Each structure stands twice: as C-alpha cells, then as structure tokens.
Tab-separated table of C-alpha atoms in Angstrom:
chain	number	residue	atom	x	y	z
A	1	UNK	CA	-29.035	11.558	-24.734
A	2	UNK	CA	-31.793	11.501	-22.078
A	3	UNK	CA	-33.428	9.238	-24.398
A	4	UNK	CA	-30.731	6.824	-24.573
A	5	UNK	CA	-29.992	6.991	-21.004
A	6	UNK	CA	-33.957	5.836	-20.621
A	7	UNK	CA	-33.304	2.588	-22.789
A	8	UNK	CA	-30.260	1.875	-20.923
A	9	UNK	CA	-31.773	1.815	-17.849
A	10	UNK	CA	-29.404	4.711	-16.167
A	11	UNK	CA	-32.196	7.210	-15.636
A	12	UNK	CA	-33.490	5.951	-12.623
A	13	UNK	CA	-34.732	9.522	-11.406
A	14	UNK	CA	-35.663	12.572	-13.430
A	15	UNK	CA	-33.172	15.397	-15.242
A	16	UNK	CA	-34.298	18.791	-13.803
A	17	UNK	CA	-33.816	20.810	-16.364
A	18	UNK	CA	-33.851	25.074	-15.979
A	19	UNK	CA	-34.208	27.319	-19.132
A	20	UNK	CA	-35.838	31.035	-19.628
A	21	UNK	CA	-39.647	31.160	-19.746
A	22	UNK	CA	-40.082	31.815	-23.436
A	23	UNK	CA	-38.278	28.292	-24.251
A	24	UNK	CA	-40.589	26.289	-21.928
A	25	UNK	CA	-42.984	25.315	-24.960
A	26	UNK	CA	-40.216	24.619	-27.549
A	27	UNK	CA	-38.786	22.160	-25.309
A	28	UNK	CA	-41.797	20.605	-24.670
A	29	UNK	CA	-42.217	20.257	-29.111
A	30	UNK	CA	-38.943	19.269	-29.277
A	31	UNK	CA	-39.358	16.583	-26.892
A	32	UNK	CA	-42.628	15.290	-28.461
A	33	UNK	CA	-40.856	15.349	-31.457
A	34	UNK	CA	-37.443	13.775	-30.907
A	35	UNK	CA	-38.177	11.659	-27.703
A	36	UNK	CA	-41.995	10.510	-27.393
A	37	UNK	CA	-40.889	7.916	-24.845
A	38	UNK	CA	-40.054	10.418	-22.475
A	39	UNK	CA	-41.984	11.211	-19.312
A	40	UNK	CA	-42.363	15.368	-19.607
A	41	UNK	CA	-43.249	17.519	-16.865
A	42	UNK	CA	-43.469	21.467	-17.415
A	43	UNK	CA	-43.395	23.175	-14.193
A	44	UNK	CA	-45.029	26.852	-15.129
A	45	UNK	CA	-48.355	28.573	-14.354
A	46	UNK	CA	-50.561	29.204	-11.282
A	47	UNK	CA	-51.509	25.494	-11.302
A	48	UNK	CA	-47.496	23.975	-10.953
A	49	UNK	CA	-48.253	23.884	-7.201
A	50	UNK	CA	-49.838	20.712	-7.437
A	51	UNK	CA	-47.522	19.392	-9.845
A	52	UNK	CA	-44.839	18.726	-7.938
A	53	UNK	CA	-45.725	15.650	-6.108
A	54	UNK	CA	-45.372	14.268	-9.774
A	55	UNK	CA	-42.036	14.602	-10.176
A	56	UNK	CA	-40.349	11.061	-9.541
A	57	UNK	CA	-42.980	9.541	-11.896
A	58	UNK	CA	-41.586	12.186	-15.101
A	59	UNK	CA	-38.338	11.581	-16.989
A	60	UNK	CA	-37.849	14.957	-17.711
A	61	UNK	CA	-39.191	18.151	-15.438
A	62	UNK	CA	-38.635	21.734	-16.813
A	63	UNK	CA	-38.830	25.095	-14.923
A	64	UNK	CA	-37.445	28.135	-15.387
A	65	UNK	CA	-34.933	30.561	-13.984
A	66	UNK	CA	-37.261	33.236	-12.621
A	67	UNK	CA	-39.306	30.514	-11.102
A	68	UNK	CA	-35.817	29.278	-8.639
A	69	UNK	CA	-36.333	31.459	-5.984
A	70	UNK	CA	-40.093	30.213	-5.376
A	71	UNK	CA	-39.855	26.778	-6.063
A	72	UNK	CA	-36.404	25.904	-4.640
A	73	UNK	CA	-38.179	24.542	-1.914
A	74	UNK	CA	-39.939	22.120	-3.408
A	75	UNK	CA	-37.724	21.123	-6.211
A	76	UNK	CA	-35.057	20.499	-3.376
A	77	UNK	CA	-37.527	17.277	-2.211
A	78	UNK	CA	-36.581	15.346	-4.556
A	79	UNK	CA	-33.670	13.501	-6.360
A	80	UNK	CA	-32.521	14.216	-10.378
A	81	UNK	CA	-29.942	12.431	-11.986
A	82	UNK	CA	-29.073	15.092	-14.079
A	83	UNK	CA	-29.060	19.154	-13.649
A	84	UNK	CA	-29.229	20.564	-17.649
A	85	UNK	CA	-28.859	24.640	-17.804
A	86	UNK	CA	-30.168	26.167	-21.171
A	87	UNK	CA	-29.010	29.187	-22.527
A	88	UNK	CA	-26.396	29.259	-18.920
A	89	UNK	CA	-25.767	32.097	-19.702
A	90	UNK	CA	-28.532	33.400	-17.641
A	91	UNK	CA	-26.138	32.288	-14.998
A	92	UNK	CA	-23.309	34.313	-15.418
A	93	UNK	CA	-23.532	36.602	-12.735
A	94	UNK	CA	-21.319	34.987	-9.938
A	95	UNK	CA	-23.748	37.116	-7.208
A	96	UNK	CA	-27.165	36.571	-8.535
A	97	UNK	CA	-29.493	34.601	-6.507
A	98	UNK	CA	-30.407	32.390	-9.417
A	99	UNK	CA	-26.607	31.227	-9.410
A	100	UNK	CA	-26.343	30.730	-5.804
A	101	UNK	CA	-29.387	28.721	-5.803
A	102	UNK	CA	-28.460	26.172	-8.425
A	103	UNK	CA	-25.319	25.802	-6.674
A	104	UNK	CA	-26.842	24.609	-3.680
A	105	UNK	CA	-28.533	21.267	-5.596
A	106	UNK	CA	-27.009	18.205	-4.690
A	107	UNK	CA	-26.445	16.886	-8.516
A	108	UNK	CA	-24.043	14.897	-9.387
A	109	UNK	CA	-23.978	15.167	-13.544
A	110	UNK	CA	-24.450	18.787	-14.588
A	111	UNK	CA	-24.697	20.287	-17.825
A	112	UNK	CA	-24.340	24.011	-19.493
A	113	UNK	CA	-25.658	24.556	-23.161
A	114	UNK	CA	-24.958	27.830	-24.552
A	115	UNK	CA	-23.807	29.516	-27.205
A	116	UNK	CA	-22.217	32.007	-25.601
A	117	UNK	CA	-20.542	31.131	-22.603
A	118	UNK	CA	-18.469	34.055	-22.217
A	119	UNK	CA	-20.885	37.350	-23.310
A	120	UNK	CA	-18.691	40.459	-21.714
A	121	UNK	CA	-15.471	39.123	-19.617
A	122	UNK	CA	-14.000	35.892	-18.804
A	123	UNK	CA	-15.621	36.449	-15.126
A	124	UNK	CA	-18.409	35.455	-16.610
A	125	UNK	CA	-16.957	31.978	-17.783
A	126	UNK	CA	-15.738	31.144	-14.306
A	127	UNK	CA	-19.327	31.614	-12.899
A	128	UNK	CA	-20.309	28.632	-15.151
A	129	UNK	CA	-17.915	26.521	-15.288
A	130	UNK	CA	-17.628	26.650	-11.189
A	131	UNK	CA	-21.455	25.551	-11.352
A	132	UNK	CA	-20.400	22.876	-12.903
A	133	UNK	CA	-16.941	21.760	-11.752
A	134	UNK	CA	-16.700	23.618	-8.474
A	135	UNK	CA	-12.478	24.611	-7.940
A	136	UNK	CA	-11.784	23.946	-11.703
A	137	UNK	CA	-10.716	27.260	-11.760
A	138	UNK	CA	-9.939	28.096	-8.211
A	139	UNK	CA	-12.273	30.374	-6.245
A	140	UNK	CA	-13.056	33.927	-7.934
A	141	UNK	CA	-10.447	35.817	-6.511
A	142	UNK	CA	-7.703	32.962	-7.243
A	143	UNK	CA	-9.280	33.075	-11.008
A	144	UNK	CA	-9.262	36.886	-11.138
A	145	UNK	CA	-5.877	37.188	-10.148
A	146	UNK	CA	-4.058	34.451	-12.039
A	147	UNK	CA	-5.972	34.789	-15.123
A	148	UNK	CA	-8.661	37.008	-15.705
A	149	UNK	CA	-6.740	40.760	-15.160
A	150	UNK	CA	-3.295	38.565	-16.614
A	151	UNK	CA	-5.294	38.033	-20.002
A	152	UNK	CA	-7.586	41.153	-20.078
A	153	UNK	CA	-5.770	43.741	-18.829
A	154	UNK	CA	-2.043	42.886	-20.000
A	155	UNK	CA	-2.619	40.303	-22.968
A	156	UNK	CA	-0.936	37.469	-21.424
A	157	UNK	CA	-0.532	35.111	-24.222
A	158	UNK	CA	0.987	32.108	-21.993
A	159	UNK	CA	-2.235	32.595	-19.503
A	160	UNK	CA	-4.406	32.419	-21.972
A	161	UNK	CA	-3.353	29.356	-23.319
A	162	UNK	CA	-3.500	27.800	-19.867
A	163	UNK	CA	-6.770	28.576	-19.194
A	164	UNK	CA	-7.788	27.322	-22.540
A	165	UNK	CA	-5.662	23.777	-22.049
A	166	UNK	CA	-8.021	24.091	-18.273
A	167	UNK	CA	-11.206	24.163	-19.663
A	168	UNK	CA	-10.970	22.391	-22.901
A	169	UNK	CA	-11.669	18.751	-21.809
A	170	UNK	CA	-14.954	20.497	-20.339
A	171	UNK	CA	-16.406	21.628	-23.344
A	172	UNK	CA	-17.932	20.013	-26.392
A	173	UNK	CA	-17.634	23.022	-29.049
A	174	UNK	CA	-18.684	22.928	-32.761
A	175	UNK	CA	-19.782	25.931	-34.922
A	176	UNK	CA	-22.660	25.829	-36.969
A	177	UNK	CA	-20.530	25.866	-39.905
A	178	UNK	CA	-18.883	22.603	-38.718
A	179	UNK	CA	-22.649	21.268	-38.117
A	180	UNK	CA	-24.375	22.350	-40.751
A	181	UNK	CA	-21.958	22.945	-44.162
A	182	UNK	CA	-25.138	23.177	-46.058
A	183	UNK	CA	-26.658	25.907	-44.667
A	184	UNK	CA	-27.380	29.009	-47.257
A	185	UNK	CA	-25.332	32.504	-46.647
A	186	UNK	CA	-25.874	35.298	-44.369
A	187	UNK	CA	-25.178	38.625	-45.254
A	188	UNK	CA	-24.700	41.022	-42.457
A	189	UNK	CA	-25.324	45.099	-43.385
A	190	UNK	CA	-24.704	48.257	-41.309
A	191	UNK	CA	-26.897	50.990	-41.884
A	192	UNK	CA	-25.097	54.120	-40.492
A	193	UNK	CA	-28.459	56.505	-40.189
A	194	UNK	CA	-28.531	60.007	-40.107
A	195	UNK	CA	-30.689	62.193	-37.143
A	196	UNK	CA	-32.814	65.083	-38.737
A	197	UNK	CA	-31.808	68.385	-37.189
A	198	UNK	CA	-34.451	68.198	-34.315
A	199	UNK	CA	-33.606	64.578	-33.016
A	200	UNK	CA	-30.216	65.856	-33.514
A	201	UNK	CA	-30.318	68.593	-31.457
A	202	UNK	CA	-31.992	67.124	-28.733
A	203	UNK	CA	-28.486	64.177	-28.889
A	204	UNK	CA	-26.283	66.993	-28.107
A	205	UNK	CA	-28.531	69.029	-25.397
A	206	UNK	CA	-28.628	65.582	-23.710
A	207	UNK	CA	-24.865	64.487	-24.371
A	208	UNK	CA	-23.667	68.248	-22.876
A	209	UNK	CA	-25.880	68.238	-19.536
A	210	UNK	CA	-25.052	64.340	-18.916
A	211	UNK	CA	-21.443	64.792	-19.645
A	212	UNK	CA	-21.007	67.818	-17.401
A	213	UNK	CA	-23.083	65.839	-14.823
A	214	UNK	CA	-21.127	62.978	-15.154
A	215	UNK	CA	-17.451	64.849	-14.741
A	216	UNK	CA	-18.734	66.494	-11.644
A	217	UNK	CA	-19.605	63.149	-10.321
A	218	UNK	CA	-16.500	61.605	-10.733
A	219	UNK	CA	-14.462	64.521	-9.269
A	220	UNK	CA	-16.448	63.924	-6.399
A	221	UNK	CA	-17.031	60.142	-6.202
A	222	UNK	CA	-15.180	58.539	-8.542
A	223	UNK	CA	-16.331	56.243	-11.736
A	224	UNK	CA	-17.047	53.059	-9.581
A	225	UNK	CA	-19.240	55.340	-7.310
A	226	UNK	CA	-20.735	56.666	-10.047
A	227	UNK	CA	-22.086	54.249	-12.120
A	228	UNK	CA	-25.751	53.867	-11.645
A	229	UNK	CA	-25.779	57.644	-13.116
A	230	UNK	CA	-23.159	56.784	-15.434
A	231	UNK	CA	-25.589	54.205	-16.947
A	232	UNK	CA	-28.708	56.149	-16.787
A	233	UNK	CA	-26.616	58.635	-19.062
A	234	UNK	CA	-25.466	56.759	-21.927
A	235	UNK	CA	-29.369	55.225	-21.646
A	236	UNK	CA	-30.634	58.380	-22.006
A	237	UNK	CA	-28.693	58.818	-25.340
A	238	UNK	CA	-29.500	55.443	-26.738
A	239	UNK	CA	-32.901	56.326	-26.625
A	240	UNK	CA	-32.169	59.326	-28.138
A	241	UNK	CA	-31.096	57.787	-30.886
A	242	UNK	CA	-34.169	55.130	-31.030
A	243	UNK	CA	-36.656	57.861	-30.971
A	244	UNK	CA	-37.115	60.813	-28.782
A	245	UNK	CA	-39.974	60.032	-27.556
A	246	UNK	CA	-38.396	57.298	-25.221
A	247	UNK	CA	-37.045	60.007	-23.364
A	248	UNK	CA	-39.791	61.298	-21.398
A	249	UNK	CA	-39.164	64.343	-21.024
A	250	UNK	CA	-41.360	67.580	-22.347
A	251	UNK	CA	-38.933	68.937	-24.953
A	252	UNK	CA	-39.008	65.312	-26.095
A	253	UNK	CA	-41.953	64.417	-27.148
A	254	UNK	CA	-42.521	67.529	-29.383
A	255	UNK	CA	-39.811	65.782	-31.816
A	256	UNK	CA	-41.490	63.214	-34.711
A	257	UNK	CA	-38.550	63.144	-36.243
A	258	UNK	CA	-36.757	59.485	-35.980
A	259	UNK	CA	-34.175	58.687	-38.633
A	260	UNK	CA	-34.761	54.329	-37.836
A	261	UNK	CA	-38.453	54.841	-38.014
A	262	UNK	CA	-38.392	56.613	-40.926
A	263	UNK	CA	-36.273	53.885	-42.545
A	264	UNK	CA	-38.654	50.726	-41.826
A	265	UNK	CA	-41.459	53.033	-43.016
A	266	UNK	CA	-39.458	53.171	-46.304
A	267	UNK	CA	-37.332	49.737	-46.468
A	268	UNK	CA	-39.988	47.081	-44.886
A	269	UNK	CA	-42.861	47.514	-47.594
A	270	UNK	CA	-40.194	47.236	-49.951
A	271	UNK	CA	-39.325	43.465	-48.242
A	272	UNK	CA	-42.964	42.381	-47.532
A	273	UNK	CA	-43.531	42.900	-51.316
A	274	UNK	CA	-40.280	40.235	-52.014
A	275	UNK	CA	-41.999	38.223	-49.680
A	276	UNK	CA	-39.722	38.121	-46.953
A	277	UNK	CA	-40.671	37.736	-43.326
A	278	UNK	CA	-39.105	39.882	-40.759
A	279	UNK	CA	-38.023	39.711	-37.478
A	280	UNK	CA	-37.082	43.095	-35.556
A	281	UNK	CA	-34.927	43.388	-32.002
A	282	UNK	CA	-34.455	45.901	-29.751
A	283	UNK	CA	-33.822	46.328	-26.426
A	284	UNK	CA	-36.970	48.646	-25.322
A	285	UNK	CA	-40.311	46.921	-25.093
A	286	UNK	CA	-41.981	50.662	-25.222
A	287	UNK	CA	-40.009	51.396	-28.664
A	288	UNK	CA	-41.688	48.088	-30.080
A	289	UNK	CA	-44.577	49.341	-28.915
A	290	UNK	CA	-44.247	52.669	-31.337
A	291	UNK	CA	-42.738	50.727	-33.680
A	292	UNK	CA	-45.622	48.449	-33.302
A	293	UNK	CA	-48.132	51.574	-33.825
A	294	UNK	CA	-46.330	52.978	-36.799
A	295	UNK	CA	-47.140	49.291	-38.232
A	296	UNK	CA	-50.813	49.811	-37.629
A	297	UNK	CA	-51.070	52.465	-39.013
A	298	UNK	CA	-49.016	51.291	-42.274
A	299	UNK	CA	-51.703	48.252	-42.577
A	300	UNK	CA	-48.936	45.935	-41.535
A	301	UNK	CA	-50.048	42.433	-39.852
A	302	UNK	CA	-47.347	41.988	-36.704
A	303	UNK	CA	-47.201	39.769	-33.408
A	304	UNK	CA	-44.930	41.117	-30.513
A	305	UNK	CA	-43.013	38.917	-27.764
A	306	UNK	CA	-41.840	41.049	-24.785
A	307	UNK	CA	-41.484	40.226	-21.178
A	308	UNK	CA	-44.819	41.211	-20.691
A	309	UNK	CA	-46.238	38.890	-23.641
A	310	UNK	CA	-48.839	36.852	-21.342
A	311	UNK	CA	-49.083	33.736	-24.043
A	312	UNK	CA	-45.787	33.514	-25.316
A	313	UNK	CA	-46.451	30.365	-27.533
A	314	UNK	CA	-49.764	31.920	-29.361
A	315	UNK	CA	-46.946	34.850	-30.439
A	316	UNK	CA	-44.691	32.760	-32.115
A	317	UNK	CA	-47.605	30.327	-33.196
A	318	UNK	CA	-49.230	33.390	-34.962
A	319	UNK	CA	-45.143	33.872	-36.727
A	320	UNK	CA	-44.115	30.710	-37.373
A	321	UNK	CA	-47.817	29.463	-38.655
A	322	UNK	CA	-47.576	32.287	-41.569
A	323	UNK	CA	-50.291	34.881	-40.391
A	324	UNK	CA	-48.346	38.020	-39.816
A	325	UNK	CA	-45.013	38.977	-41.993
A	326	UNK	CA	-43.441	40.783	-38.933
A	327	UNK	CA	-42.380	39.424	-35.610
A	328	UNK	CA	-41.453	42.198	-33.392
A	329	UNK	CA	-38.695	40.819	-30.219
A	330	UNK	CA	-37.308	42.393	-27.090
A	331	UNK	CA	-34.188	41.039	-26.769
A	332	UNK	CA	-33.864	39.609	-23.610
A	333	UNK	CA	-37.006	38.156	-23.396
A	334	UNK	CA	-37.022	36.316	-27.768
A	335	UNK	CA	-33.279	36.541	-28.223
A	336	UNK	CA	-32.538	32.924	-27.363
A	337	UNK	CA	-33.895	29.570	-28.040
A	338	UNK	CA	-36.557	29.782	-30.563
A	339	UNK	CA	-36.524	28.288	-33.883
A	340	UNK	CA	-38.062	31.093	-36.229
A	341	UNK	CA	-36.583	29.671	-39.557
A	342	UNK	CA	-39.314	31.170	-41.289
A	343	UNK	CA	-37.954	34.494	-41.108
A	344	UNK	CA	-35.565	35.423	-43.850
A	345	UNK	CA	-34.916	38.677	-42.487
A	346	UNK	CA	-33.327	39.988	-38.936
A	347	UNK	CA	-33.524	43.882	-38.406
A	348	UNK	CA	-31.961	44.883	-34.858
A	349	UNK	CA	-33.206	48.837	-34.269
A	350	UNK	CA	-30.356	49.269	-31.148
A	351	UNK	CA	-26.740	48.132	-30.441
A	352	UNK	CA	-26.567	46.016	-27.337
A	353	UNK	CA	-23.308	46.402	-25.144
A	354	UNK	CA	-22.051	42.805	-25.977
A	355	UNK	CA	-22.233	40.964	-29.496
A	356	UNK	CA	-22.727	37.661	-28.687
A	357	UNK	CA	-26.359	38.338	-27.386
A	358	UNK	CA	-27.286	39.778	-30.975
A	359	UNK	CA	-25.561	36.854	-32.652
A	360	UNK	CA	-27.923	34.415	-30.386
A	361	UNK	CA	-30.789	37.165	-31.497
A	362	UNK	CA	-29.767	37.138	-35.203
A	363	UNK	CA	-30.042	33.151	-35.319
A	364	UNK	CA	-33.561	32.792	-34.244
A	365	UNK	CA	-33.696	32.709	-37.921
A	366	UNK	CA	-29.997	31.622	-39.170
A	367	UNK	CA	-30.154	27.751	-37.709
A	368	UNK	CA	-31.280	24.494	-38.613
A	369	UNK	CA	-33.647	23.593	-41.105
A	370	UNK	CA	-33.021	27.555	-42.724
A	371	UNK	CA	-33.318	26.801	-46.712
A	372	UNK	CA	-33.089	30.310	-47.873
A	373	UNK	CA	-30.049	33.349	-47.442
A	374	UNK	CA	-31.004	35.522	-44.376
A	375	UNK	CA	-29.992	39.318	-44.640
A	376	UNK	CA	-29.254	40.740	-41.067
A	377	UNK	CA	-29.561	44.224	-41.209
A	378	UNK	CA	-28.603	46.717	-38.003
A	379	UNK	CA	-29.342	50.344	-37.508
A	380	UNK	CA	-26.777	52.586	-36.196
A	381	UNK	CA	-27.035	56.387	-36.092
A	382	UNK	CA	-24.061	57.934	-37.464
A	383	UNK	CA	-21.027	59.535	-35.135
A	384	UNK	CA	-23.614	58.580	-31.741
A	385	UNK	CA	-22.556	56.575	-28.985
A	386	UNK	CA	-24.406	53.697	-31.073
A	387	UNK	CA	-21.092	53.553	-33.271
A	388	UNK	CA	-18.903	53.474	-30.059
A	389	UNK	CA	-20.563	50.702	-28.852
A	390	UNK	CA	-20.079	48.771	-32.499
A	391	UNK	CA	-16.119	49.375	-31.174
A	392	UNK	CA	-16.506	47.667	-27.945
A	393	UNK	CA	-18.453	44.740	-29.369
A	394	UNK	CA	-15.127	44.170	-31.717
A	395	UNK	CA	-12.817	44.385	-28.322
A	396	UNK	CA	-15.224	41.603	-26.647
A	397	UNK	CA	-15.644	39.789	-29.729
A	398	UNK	CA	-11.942	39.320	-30.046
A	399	UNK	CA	-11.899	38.237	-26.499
A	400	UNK	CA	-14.203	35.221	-26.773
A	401	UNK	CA	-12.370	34.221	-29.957
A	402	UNK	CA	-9.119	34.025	-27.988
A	403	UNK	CA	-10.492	31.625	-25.574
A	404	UNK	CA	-11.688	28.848	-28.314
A	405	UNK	CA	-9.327	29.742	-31.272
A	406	UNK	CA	-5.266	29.197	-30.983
A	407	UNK	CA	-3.262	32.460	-32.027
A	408	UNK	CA	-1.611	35.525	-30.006
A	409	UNK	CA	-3.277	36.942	-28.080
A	410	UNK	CA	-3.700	40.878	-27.891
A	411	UNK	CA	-3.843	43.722	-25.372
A	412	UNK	CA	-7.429	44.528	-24.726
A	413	UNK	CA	-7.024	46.733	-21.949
A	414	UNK	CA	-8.757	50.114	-21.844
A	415	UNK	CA	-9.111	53.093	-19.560
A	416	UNK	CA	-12.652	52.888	-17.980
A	417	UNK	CA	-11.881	56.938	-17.699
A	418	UNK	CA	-11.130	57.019	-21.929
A	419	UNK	CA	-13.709	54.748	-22.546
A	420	UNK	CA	-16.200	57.063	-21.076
A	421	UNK	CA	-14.996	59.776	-22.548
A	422	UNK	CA	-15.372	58.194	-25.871
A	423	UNK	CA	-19.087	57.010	-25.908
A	424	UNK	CA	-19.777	60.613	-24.728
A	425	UNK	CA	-18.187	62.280	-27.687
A	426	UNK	CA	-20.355	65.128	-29.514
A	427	UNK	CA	-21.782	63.980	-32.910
C-alpha cells in the first residue's frame, strides 16, 4: 500500500511506523523484498541519534514501542503521512505511557494491525480503536458503562450487536483460512502431565500457605487491595508446576523432579529423529534457561530469543538458516511477528492467562508459505491451577468470537471471589 501510495505521488512525507523490537529486522526483509523502491529508515541502536535528521528524506521510518518515551521528542519534529501500529496490541493498556504518547501525534491516517485486537476484555478494544478514531466509542467511562459491563457482565445480546455494527466499517478482518485455503492442517494436543510425589508436595505446601495468606488479606483489604499478592501467589504455583527450581526458595531447589522436563527429555529426541524442527514457549526466560541446560547436556543444538537476547536477528538467522533443530522463545519477547515456517513443531511448557497470545505464539510457524502439518503440543500439569487457567482461556476465547462472529451471545460473568477460589483448589 505504501508502495502504491509512492507511485501515486500521495506520500509526500514518511509513514512512521512503531512495532516491538524483535520485528525491527523482519520488516526491514520484508520491505527489501516486497517494496525495493522504498526509502527505509530503522531507528534502533546507540547510533539512531544521528539518524533522525534523515527522516523527511526516508519513505518509511521504523522504531519501536520501548523506544517512545526517549525519542518522542525527536520523532515529534517532523511530519508523517501515515502512523502504522504493529502487533497494537502492545497498546492496549488505556494508562500506559506508550498509549498516551502515540495519542499525542498529530497524524491524520492511522493504522492498527493485529491479530488480536481484543486479548482479555473488550477494554482493551476501546484503547485501540480510540487511538485511532478518537470518540468512536465515547470516552472510557461512557464505553464501560454502555457496553463493556452490559456485554461482559450480563450477556447483553442487543449491546453486543451494537458495538459490533460500531466498529465494523473500521476493521478489515479475514482469517487465515479465508487467506490461505491451501494451507496444510494443524493438530492441536493437550498433554495433561503428572507431578512426581516431591514436586507434588511442594504444589500443595505452596497452594495451603498462599491460600491462607491470601483469605487473610482479603478479610482485611479486600481482593482489589490485594492483588499484587494475589498475583505473586498463583505465580508462585505456576512455577511450581514448570519446575521447582523457579521458586527460589531452599526447600525448592532440593527437588529434580519436573514432570515437563522429564517429558521433552523423552518426546523431543523422538521428533529430532523424524526430522522435525521445534519451537518451545514459555513465559520464564530463567526456565528456558534450564530447559536450555538440560539440552546441553542431551547434545541438542538450540538458539534462544528472550528479552535479554542482545542480537535478536543472528537468533532467528541461526533457526531459520537450518543450524540448530530447536528454537527456544519467551513469549512476550518471540510470540509475535516472526515468520519461522521452518518449524513444524510448537511446544508451549506454561499456560498464559489469555489464548490469543499463544495462538499469535503458535503461528510463528502455522502462516504463510508453511508446506507441511504443524503439531502444537501444550503441557499442562494435571488438577493444578494450569488446568484452571485452560477454563478461563475458553471464557475469553468465547468473548472475542462474539465480537467478530454473529450468534447469541452468552453470560460470561464470574465472581472474581469464585474465580479465586477455583485456581487455588488443592490437586
């Protein structure tokens, strides 16, 4: 589109576009690929400083989200025709600063890509869409009131279908099945995983002290006052269930036992020897970093992208180019963006809270140019909180289906108090 808008003679000043750090170098391929003609600029590195004066003589100028807050200034000098937002989703949060700043560029044509534009509440949607057509939806307390608790909390059918008729004329949607028919199968499988008796135990000591911790905080404060320890909690067990070690605690690390290490020590040789190449999610850079030495020591080639990766593109280079098997990802920092078709094979170690953001993670590999099936395979430890959280993901699941998909709409409302109680059940 930028392209075209070149040869036409409309793009008479640059398109600033903003997307996370690790997509920075596949935009830049991309470009060279699809769009020689146009003038790139990547703003990133210690050296950017003395790129900006550049920027009216470039068609298209990347930066990044984390970079906003210390290049606003500058950026801010000059004039874009266009504002593009990949992966917006990284602006969902009404109150972050990121949001605020990009609101305060003077842009007249704006644009959100995402897949997921709507990850755990329909709060989330209004912060984009505002970005882009400011009062659309009213301000946030107007949206809140007339739709968001309406649909969420009480299953209003009729709101929901006004809010979709709202937004609809704003949003180009087509699933990759509409895009791509030929694309080959992919076969999701649970793994329900059981703790030895050790990692076990240690679930339950932690679930009982937490739990009682947690009930006296409430009695005292309340769950909105408490949910800092709430969350530090129900982290606590997570990485119970990852491996013990996580915990950091001295009990802790005398357990070896880990039920989802034990499996990839048993089920990934088996894979490398069909010749399939792997990549494997979590959420904890330090349990891809024992999941990372357990490789070692198996004699299994791996490259790791975290938010600590200094060269991101040399990572994926080392993937995509065919000289390790195994691609090891945190998931906020790989989980979006990247084109890793030669992976066959997605393993995610941990539940995250919200589906969509393993969907993005899972098609890394399941996009474009993908000629053979892909098996997606998750670990979840049996009767844990990781199995709870499976439940939520199908409540916010059926959610964002609502919003694109006509149908009636159902009650999704939940007790924060019963949901709590839930993800702290025993085993």
């Amino acid at each position: 589109h930028l392209l075209l808008e070149k040869e036409q003679g409309r793009l008479s000043q640059p398109a600033l576009l903003i997307v996370p750090t690790s997509l920075v170098g596949n935009w830049r391929h991309e470009a060279e690929r699809f769009a020689p003609d146009l003038r790139v600029l990547c703003l990133q590195g210690d050296q950017r400083q003395q790129l900006f004066v550049q920027i009216p003589d470039h068609d298209l100028v990347i930066s990044t989200y984390p970079l906003l807050a210390r290049d606003q200034q500058q950026l801010q000098q000059h004039q874009y025709s266009w504002l593009i937002l990949d992966e917006a989703q990284q602006v969902k949060n009404a109150q972050s600063k990121t949001r605020q700043l990009l609101a305060e560029f003077s842009i007249a044509q704006r644009l959100a890509l995402t897949g997921t534009p709507m990850e755990n509440h329909l709060g989330e949607l209004w912060s984009i869409m505002d970005l882009l057509q400011p009062g659309l939806l009213g301000n946030q307390q107007q949206f809140q009131r007339l739709y968001r608790k309406p649909i969420e909390k009480d299953g209003d059918h009729e709101r929901l279908v006004r809010l979709r008729t709202r937004i609809s004329p704003f949003i180009l949607r087509r699933t990759k099945q509409q895009v791509v028919q030929e694309l080959p199968d992919k076969t999701e499988i649970l793994c329900a995983l059981d703790m030895g008796k050790q990692q076990a135990a240690l679930y339950e000591t932690v679930r009982l002290s937490t739990s009682s911790q947690i009930q006296q905080l409430m009695a005292n404060k309340g769950l909105a006052r408490s949910s800092i320890e709430v969350l530090d909690a129900l982290l606590k067990l997570r990485q119970v269930c990852c491996d013990p070690r996580l915990l950091k605690t001295p009990a802790a690390s005398k357990i070896t036992e880990s039920a989802k290490l034990e499996w990839l020590a048993e089920q990934l040789p088996i894979m490398l020897d069909e010749g399939r190449r792997v990549l494997i999610f979590s959420q904890f850079t330090q349990y891809l970093g024992l999941v990372g030495d357990h490789l070692k020591a198996q004699g299994i080639g791996f490259t790791k992208l975290t938010g600590q990766t200094k060269y991101r593109q040399r990572a994926i280079e080392e993937f995509t180019s065919g000289q390790v098997p195994v691609f090891l990802i945190s998931l906020k920092a790989g989980g979006v963006g990247l084109n890793l078709t030669q992976a066959d094979t997605v393993i995610h170690l941990d539940p995250w809270w919200n589906p969509a953001a393993e969907q993005q993670a899972s098609d890394r590999a399941y996009r474009i140019g993908q000629t053979k099936e892909v098996f997606v395979y998750k670990l979840v430890i049996s009767n844990s909180l990781e199995e709870r959280i499976l439940r939520l993901q199908a409540q916010k699941q059926q959610l964002a289906d609502q919003l694109h998909q006509q149908g009636e709409a159902k009650s999704l409302s939940m007790l924060q108090d019963d949901v709590l109680a839930e993800l702290l059940r025993p085993l």
